[in-house]
Tab-separated table of C-alpha atoms in Angstrom:
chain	number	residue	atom	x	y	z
A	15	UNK	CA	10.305	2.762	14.746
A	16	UNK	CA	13.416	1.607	15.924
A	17	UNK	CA	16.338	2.678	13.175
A	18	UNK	CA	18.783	0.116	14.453
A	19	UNK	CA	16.987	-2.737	13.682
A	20	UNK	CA	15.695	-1.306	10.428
A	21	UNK	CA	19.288	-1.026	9.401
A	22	UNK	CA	20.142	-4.408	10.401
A	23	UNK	CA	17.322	-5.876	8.680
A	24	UNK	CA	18.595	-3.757	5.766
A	25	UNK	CA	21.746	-4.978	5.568
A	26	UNK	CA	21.272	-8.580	6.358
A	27	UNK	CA	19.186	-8.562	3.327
A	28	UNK	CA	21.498	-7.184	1.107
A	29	UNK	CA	23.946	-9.441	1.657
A	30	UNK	CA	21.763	-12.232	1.051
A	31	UNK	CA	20.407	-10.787	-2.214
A	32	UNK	CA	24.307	-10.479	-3.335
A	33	UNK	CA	24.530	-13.648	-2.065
A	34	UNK	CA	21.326	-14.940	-4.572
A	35	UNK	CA	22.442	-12.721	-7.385
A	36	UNK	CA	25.850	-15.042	-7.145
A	37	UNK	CA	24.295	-18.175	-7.392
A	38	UNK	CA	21.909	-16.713	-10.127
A	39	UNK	CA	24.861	-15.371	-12.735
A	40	UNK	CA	26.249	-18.670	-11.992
A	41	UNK	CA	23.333	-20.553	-13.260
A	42	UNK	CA	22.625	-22.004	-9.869
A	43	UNK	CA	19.800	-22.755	-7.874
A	44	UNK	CA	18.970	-21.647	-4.268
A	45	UNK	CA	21.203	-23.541	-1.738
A	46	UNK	CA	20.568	-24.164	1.857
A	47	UNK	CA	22.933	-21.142	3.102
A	48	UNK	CA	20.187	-18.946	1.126
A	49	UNK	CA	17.134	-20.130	2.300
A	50	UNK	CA	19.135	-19.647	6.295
A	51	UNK	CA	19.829	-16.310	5.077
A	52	UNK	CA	16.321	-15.004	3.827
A	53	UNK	CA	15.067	-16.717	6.972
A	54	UNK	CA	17.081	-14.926	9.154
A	55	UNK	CA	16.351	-11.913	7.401
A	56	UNK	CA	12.841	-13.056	8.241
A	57	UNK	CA	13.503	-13.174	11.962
A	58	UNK	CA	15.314	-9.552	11.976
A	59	UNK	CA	12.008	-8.247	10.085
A	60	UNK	CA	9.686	-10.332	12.946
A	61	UNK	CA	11.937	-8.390	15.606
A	62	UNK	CA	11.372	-4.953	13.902
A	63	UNK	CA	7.495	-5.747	13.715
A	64	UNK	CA	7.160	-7.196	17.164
A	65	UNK	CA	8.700	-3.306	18.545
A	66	UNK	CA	7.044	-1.567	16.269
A	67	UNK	CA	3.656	-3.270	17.719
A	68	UNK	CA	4.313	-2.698	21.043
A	69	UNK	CA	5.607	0.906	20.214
A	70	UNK	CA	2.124	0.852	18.832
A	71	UNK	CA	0.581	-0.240	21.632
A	72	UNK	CA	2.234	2.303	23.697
A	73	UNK	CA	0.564	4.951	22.317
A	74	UNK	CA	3.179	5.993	19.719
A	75	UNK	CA	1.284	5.506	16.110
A	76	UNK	CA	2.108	6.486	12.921
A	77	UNK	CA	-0.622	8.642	11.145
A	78	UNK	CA	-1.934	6.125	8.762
A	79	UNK	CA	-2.552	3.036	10.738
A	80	UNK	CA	-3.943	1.126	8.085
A	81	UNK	CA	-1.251	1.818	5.771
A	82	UNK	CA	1.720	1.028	8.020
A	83	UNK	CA	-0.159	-2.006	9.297
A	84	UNK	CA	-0.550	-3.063	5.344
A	85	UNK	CA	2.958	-2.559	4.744
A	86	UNK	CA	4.502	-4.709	7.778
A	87	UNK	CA	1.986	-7.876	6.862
A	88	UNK	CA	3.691	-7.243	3.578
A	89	UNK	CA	7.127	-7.332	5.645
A	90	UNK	CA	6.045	-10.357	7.141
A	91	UNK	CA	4.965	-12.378	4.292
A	92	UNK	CA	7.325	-11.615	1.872
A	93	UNK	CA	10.366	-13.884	2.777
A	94	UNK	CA	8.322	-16.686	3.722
A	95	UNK	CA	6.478	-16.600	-0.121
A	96	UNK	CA	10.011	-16.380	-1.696
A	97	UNK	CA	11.450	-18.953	0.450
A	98	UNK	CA	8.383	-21.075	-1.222
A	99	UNK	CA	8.076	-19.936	-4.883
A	100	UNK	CA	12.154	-20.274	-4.760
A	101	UNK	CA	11.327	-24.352	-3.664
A	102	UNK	CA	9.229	-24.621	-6.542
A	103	UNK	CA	11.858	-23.459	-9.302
A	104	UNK	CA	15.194	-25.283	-8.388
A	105	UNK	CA	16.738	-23.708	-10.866
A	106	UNK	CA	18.381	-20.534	-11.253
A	107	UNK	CA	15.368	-18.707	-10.935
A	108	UNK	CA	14.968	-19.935	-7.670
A	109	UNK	CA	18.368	-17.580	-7.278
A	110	UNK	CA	16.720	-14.710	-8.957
A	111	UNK	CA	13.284	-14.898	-7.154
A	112	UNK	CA	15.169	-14.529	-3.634
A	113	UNK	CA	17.381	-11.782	-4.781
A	114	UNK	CA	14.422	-9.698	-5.959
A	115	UNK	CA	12.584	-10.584	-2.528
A	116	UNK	CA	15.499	-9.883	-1.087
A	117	UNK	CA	15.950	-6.100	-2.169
A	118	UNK	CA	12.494	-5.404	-2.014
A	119	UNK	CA	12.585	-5.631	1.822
A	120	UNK	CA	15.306	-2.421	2.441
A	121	UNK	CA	12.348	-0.723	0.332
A	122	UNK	CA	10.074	-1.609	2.824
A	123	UNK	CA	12.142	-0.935	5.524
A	124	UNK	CA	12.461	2.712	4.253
A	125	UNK	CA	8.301	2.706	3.465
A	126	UNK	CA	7.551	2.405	7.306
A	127	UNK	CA	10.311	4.500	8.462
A	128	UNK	CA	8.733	7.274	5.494
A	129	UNK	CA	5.149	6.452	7.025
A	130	UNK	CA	6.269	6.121	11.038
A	131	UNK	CA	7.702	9.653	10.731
A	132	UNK	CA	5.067	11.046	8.343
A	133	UNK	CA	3.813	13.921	10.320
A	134	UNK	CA	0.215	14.087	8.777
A	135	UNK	CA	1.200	18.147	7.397
C-alpha cells in the first residue's frame, strides 16, 4: 500500500476529529465545515482504496485477501454512515459521533498497512 496517502488520510482525519471534539466540548452540533471535512477525508480514503485495488490487481496482494478486502469496505463505509447518523442527532452528539468516526479511520489505516505487509510467517 501506498504510505503517503495512508498518512495523508491519517492526518486529514485527525484534524477533523479535533475539529468535532471542538464543537462537541462546546455543546455544538456538526456544522457544514465538518461534514466537508469527513467527506474529504472520505475522498483521501477512496484514493488509498482505488491504488490499493489496482496494486491488487497487479499482482501485489496481501496474504489475507478476505481480510484486507473486509477492512477497506469498512474504510469505505465508515465516513459516509457518520456523515448520516451525525444528520440524525443535530446536537452535540452529532459532534461526538464524527470525532469517534473520525479516529477510528488512522486505526484502519494502520490495520491494512499491518495486514498489506503481513508476511504470512
Amino acid at each position: 500500500m501506498n504510505d503517503s496517502l495512508g498518512a495523508i488520510v491519517i492526518v486529514a482525519a485527525l484534524v477533523v476529529a479535533l475539529l468535532c471534539l471542538v464543537a462537541a466540548i462546546r455543546n455544538r452540533p456538526p456544522d457544514l465545515s465538518h461534514y466537508v471535512g469527513t467527506a474529504l477525508v472520505e475522498v483521501a480514503a477512496l484514493v488509498l482504496t482505488v491504488v490499493a485495488v489496482i496494486a491488487m490487481i497487479g499482482g501485489d496482494r496481501p496474504t489475507e485477501v478476505g481480510t484486507f478486502v473486509g477492512y477497506l469496505f469498512t474504510f469505505l463505509a465508515l465516513p459516509p454512515v457518520a456523515i448520516a447518523l451525525a444528520r440524525l442527532e443535530p446536537t452535540r452528539w452529532g459532534s461526538v459521533i464524527l470525532t469517534v468516526a473520525l479516529l477510528v479511520m488512522p486505526v484502519l489505516v494502520a490495520r491494512l498497512n499491518q495486514i498489506w505487509e503481513a508476511t504470512g510467517a
